[in-house]
mmCIF file of C-alpha atoms and ligand atoms in Angstrom:
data_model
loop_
_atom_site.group_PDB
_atom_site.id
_atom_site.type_symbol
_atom_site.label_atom_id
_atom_site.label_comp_id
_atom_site.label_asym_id
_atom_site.label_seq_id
_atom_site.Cartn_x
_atom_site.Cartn_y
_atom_site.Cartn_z
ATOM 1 C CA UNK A 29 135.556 56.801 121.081
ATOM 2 C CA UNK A 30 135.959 56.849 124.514
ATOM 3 C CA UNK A 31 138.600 56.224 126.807
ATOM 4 C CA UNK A 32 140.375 58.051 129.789
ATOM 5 C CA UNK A 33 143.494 59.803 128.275
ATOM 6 C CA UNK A 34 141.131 62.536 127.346
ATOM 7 C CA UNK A 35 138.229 64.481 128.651
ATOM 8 C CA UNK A 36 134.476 63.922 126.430
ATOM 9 C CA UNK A 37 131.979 66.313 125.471
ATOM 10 C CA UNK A 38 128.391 65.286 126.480
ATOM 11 C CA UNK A 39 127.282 63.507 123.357
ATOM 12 C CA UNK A 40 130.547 61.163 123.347
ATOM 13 C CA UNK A 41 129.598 60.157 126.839
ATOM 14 C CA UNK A 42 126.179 59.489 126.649
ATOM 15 C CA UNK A 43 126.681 57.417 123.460
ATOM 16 C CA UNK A 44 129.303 55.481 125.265
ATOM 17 C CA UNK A 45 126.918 54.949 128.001
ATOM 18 C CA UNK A 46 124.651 53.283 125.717
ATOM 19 C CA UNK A 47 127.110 51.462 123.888
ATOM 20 C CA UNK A 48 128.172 50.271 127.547
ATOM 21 C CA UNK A 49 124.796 49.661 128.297
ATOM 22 C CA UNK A 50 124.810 47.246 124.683
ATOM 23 C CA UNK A 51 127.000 45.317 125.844
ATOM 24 C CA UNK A 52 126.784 44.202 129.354
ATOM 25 C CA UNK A 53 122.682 43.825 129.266
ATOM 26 C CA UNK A 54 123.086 41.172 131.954
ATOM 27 C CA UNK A 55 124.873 43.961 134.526
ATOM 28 C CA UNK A 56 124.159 47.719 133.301
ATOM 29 C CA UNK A 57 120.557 49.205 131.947
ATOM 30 C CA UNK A 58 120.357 52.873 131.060
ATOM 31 C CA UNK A 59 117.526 54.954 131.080
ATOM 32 C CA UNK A 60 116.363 58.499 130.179
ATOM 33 C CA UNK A 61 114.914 60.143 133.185
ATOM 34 C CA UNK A 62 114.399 63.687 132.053
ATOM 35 C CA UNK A 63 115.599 66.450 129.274
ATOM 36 C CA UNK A 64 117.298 69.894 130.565
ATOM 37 C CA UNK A 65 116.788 73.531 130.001
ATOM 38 C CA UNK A 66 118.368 73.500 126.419
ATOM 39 C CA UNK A 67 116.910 69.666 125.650
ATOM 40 C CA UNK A 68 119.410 67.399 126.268
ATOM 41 C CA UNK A 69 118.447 64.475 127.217
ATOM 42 C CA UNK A 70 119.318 63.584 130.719
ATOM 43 C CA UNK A 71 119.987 59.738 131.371
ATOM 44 C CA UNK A 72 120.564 57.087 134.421
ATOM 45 C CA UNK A 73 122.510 54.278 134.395
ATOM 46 C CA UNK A 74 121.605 51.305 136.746
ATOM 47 C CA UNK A 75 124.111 48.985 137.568
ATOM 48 C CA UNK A 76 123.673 45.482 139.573
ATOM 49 C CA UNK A 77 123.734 41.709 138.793
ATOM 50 C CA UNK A 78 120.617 39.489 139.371
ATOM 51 C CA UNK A 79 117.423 42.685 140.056
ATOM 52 C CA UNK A 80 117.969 46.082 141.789
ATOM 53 C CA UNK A 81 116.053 44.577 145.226
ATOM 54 C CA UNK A 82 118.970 45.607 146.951
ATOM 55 C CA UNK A 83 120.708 48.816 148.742
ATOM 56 C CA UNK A 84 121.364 51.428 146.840
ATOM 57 C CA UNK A 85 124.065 54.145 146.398
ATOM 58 C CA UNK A 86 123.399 56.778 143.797
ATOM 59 C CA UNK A 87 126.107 58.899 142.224
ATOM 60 C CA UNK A 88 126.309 61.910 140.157
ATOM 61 C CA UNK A 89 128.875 63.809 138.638
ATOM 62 C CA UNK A 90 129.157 67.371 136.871
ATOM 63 C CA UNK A 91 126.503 69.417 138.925
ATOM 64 C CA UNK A 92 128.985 72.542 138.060
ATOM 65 C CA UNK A 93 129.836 72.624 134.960
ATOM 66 C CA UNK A 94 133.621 73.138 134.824
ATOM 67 C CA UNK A 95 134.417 70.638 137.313
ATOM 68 C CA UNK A 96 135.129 68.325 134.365
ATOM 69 C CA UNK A 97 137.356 66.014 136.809
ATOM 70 C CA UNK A 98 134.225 65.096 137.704
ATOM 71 C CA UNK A 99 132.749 63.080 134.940
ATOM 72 C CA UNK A 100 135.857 62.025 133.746
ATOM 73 C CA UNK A 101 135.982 59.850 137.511
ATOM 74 C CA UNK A 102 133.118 58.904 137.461
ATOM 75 C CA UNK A 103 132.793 57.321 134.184
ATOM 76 C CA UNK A 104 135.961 55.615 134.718
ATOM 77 C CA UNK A 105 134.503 54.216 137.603
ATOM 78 C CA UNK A 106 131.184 52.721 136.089
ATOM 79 C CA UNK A 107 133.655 50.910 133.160
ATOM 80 C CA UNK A 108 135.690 49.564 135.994
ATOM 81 C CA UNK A 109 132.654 48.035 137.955
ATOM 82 C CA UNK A 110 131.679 46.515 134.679
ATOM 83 C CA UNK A 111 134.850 45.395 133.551
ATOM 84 C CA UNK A 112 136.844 44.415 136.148
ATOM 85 C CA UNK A 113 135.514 41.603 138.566
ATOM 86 C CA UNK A 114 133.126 43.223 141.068
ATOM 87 C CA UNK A 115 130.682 40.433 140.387
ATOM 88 C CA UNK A 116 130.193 40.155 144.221
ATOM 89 C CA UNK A 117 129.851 43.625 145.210
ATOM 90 C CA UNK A 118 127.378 43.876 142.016
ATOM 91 C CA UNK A 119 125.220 40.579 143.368
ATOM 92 C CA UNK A 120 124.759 42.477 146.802
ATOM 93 C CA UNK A 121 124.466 46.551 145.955
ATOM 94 C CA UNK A 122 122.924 48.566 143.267
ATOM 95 C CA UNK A 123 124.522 51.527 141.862
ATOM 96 C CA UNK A 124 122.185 54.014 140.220
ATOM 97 C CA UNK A 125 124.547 56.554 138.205
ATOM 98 C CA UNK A 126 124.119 60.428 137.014
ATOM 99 C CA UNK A 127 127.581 61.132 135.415
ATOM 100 C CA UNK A 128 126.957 64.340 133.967
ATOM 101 C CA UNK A 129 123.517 66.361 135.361
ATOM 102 C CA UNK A 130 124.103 69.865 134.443
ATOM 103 C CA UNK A 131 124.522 69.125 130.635
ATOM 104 C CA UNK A 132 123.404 72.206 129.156
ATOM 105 C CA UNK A 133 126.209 73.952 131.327
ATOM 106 C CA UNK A 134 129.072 71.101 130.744
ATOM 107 C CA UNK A 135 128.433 71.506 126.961
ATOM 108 C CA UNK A 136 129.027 75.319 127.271
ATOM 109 C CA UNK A 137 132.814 74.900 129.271
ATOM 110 C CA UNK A 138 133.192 72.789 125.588
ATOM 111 C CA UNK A 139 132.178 75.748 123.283
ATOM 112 C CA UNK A 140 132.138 79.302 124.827
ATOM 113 C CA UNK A 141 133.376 79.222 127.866
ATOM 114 C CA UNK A 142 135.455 76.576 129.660
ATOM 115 C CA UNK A 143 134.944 78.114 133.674
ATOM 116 C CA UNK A 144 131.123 78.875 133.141
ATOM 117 C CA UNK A 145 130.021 76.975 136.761
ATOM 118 C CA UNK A 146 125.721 77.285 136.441
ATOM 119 C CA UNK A 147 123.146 76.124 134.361
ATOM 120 C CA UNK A 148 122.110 77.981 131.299
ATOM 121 C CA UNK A 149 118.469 78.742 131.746
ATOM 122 C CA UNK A 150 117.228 82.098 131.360
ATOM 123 C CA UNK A 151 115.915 83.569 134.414
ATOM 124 C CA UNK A 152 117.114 86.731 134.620
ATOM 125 C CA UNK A 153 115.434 89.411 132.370
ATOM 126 C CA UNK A 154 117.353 92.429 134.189
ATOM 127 C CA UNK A 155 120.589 92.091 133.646
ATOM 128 C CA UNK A 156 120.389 89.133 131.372
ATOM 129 C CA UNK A 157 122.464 86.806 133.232
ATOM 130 C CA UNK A 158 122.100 82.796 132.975
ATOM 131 C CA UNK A 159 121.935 80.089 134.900
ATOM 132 C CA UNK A 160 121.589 79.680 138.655
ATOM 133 C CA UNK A 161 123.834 77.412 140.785
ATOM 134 C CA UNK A 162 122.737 73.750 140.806
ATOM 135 C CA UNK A 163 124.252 73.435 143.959
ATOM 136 C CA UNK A 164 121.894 76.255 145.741
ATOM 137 C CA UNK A 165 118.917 74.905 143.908
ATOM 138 C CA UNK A 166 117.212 72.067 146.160
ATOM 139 C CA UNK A 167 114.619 72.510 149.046
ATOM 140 C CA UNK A 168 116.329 72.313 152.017
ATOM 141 C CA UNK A 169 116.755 75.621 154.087
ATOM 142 C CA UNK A 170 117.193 77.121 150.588
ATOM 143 C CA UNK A 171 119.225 80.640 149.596
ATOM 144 C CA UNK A 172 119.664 80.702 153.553
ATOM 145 C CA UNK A 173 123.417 80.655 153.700
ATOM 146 C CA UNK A 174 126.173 81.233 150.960
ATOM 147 C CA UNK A 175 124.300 81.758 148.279
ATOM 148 C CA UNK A 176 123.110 84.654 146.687
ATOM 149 C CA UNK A 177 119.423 85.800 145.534
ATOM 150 C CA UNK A 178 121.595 87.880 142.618
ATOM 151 C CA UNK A 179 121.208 85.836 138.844
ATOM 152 C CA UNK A 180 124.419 87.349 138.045
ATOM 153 C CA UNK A 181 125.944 85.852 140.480
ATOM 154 C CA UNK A 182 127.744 82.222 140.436
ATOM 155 C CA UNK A 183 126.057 81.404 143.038
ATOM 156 C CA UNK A 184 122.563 82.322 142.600
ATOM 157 C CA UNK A 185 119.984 79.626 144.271
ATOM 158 C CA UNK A 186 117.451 80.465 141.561
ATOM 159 C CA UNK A 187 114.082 82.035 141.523
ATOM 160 C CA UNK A 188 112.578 79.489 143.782
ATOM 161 C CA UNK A 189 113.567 76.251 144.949
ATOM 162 C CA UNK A 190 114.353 73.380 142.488
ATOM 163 C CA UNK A 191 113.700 76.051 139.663
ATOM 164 C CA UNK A 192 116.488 74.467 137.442
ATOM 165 C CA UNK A 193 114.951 71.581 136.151
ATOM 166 C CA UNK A 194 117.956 69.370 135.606
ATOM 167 C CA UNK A 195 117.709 69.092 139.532
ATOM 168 C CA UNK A 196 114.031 68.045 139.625
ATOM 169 C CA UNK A 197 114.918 65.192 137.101
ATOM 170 C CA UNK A 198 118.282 64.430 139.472
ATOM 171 C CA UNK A 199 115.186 65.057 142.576
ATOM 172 C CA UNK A 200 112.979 62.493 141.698
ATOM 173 C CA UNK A 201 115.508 59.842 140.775
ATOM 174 C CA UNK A 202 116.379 60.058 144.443
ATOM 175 C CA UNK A 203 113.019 60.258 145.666
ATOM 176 C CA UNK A 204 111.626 57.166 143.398
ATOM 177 C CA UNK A 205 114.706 54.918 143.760
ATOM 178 C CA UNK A 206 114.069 52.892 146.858
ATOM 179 C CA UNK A 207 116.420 51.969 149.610
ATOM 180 C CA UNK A 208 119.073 54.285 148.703
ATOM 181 C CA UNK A 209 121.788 53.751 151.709
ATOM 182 C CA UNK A 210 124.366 56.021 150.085
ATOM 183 C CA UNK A 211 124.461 59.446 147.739
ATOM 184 C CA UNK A 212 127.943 60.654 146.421
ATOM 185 C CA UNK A 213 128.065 63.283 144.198
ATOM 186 C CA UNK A 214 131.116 64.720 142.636
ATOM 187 C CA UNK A 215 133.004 67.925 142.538
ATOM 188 C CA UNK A 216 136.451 69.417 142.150
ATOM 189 C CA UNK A 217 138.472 70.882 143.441
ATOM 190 C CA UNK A 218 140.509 70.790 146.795
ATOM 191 C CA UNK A 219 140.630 67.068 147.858
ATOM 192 C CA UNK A 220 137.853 66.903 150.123
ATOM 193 C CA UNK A 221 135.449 63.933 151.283
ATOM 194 C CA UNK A 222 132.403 66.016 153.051
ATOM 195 C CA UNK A 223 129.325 65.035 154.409
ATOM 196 C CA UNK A 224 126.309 67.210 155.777
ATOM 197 C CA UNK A 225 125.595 69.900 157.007
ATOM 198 C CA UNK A 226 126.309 72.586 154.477
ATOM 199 C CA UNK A 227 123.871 74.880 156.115
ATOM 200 C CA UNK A 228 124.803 75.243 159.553
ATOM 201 C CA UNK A 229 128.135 74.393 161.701
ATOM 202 C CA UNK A 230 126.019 71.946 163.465
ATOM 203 C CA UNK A 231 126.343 68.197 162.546
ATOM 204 C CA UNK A 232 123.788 65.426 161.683
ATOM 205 C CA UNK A 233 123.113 63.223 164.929
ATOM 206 C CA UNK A 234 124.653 60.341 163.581
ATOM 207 C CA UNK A 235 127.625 62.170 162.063
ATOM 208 C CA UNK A 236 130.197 59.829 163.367
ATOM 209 C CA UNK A 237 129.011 56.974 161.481
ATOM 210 C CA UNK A 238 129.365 59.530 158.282
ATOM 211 C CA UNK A 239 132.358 60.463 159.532
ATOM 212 C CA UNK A 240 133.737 56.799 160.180
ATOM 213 C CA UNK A 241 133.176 55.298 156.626
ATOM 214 C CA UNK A 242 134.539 58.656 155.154
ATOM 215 C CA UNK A 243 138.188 57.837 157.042
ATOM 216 C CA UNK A 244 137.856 54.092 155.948
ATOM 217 C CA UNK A 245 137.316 55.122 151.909
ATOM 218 C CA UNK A 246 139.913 57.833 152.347
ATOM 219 C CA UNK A 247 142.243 55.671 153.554
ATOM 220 C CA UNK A 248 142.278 53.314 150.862
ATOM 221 C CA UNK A 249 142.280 56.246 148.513
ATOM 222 C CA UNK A 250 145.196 57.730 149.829
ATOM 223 C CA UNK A 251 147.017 54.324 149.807
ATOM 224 C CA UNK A 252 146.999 54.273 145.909
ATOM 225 C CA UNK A 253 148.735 57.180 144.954
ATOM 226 C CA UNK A 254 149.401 59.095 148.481
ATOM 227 C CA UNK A 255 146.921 61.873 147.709
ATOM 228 C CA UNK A 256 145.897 63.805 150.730
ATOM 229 C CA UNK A 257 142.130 63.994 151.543
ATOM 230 C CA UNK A 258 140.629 66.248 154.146
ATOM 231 C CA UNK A 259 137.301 65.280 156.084
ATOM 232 C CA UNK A 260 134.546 66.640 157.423
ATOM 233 C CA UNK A 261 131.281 68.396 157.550
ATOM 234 C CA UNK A 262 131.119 70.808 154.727
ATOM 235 C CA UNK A 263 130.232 74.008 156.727
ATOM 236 C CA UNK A 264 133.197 73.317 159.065
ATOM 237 C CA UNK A 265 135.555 72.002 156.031
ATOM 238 C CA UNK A 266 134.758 74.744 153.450
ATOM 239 C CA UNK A 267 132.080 76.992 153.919
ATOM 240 C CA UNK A 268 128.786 77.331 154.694
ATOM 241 C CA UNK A 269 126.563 76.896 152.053
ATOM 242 C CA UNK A 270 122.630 76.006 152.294
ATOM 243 C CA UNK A 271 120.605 74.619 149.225
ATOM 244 C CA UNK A 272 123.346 71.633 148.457
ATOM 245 C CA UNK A 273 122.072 68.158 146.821
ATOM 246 C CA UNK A 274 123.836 66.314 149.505
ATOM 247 C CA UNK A 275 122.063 68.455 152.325
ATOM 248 C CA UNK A 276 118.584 67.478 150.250
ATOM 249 C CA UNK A 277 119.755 63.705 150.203
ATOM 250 C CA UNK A 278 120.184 63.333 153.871
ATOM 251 C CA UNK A 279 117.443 65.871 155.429
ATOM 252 C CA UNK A 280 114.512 65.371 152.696
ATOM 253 C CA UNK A 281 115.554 62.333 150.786
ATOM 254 C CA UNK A 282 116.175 60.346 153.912
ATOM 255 C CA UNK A 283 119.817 58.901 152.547
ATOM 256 C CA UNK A 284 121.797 58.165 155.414
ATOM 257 C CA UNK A 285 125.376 58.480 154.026
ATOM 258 C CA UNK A 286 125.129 61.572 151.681
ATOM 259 C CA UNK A 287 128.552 62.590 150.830
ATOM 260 C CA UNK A 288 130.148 65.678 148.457
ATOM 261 C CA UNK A 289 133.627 64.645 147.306
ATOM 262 C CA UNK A 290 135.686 67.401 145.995
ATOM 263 C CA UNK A 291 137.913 65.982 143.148
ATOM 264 C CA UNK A 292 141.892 66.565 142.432
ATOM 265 C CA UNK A 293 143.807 69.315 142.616
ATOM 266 C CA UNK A 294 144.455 71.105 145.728
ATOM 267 C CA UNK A 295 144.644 74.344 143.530
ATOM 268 C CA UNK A 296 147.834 74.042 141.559
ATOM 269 C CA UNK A 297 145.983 73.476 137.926
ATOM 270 C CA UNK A 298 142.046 73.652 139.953
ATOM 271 C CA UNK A 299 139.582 73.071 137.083
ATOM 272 C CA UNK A 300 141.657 72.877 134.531
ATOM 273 C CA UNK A 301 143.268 69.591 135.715
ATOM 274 C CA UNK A 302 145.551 68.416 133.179
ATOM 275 C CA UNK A 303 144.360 64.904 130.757
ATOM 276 C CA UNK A 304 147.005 62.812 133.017
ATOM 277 C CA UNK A 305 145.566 62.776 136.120
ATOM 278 C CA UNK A 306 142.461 61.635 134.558
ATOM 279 C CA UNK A 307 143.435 58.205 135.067
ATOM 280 C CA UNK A 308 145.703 58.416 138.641
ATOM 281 C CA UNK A 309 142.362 60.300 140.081
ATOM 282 C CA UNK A 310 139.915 57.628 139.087
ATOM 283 C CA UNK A 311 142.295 54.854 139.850
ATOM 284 C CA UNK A 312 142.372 56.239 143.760
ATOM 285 C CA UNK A 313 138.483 57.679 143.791
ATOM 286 C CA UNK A 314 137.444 53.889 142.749
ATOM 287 C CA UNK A 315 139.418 52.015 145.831
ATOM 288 C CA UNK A 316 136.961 54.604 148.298
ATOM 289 C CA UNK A 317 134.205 53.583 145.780
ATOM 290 C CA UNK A 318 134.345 50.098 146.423
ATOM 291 C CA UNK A 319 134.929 50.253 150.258
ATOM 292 C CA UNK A 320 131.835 52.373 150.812
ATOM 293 C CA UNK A 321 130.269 49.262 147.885
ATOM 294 C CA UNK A 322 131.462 47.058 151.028
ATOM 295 C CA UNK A 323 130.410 48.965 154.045
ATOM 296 C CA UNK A 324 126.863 48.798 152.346
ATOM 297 C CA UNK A 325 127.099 44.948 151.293
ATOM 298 C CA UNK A 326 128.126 44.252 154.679
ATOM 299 C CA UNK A 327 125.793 46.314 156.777
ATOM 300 C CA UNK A 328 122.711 46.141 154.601
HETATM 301 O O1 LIG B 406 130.106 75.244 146.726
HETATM 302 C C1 LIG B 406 129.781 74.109 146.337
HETATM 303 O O2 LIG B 406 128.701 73.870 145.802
HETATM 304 C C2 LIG B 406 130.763 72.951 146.524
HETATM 305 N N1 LIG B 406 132.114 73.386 146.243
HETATM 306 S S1 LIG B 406 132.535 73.776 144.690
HETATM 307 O O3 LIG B 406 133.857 74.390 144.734
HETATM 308 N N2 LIG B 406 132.682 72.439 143.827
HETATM 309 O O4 LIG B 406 131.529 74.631 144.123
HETATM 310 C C3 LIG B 406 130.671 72.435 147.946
HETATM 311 C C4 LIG B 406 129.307 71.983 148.377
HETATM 312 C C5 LIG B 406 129.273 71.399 149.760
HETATM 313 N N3 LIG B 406 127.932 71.083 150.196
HETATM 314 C C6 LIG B 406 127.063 72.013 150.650
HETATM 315 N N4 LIG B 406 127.419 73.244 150.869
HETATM 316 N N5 LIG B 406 125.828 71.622 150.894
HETATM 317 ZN ZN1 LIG B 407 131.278 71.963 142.434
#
């Protein structure tokens, strides 16, 4: 079963999705969008009251594999928008949700090797390495920056862009799903809420209204359980790295607010964040969830 003292392998989740999906028919459909590498299938749930005619913000979670922080929030978060009493925000914004879209990878950190970061196709036939970075994999000034054309590398971009084919299914969601206002995918670690560009030092021309609603939803996140956030853009809060979903969301996909939020710890346990904080991180992540729900039911 599934609850938030522990982390889940892939099948308990997307079985709980669909049992979630059972039993709030009036408030949650899921869907399956697409099958990875290794035939998984890949599913996305949809989340509103009364038709999706509404803004959007789409979410995703687990594009690295290890980051297992990552699912773990953002599952907690879907069962709290359907189980606690979000009614409003639900009548006035749609939230389209990816918690886990590198499943062939997440499965692997569950049976052979806990830090493996990629996917696990099989691209390389030198070496024998698998699995390029999800994160270097989309068509937007691809394998420019911080990435590496090497498939033995973590962060190889791939053989071309959007070679990994859980990203084309994550691709067209965004591409199909009208009037998406907001995207927020989901890392760890460091404590970071960053928004384009990842490709250059320069900043988006309307970076300060990016910038604005990030200090709002980090505010109330901080406020829960005093958990320091940094902000910014992600070349000048990180590193530069081209080929990023979020960079894809805001320069091809034409979402406005495309943010990368990068999960609990700052480093003391990293990926391997202990089964408490499960519960402390998605308590705080969902208070910055629901004020960027608001900024979009209130602007849109
Ligand atoms: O390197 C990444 O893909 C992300 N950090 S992580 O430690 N979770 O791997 C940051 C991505 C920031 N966005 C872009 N560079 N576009
Ligand atoms: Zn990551």
């Amino acid at each position: 079963a599934m609850d938030w003292a522990d982390y889940h392998n892939y099948e308990t989740i997307t079985a709980w999705m669909a049992s979630l999906a059972a039993q709030h028919p009036d408030l949650c459909s899921m869907e399956q969008v697409g099958t990875s590498y290794e035939g998984r299938p890949m599913y996305l749930l949809t989340i509103s009251k009364g038709g999706t005619d509404k803004p959007g913000i789409f979410i995703d979670g687990d594009i690295h594999a290890r980051e297992w922080i990552s699912p773990a929030v953002v599952t907690y978060m879907v069962n709290q928008l359907l189980t606690g009493s979000h009614d409003d925000l639900l009548s006035s914004v749609v939230f389209y949700v990816m918690p886990v879209i590198n499943p062939d990878g997440y499965s692997y950190t569950f049976t052979d090797d806990r830090l493996w970061r990629k996917t696990r196709s099989h691209t390389d036939s030198v070496f024998g390495c698998m699995g390029a970075d999800p994160n270097r994999n989309w068509d937007f000034h691809w394998n420019e920056v911080g990435a590496s054309s090497n498939p033995c590398s973590e962060t190889y971009a791939g053989p071309h862009p959007f070679s990994e084919v859980e990203m084309q299914v994550v691709r067209d969601q965004i591409t199909r799903l009208g009037n998406l206002k907001v995207y927020l995918t989901f890392h760890s670690f460091s404590q970071l809420w960053m928004y384009p560009w990842g490709f250059t030092t320069d900043l988006p021309s309307d970076w300060k209204d990016l910038d604005d609603l990030a200090q709002d939803a980090v505010k109330a996140l901080t406020a829960i359980h005093g958990t320091h956030y940094e902000i910014g853009s992600s070349t000048n809060t990180i590193y530069a790295a081209a080929g990023g979903s979020d960079d894809w969301a805001k320069g091809v996909g034409g979402v406005k607010y495309a943010y990368t939020v990068e999960l609990r710890d700052q480093g003391n346990y990293g990926f391997l964040l202990p089964r408490s904080q499960i519960i402390p991180t998605g308590e705080e992540t969902f208070e910055a969830l629901k004020v960027v729900g608001s900024f979009v039911k209130n602007t849109y």
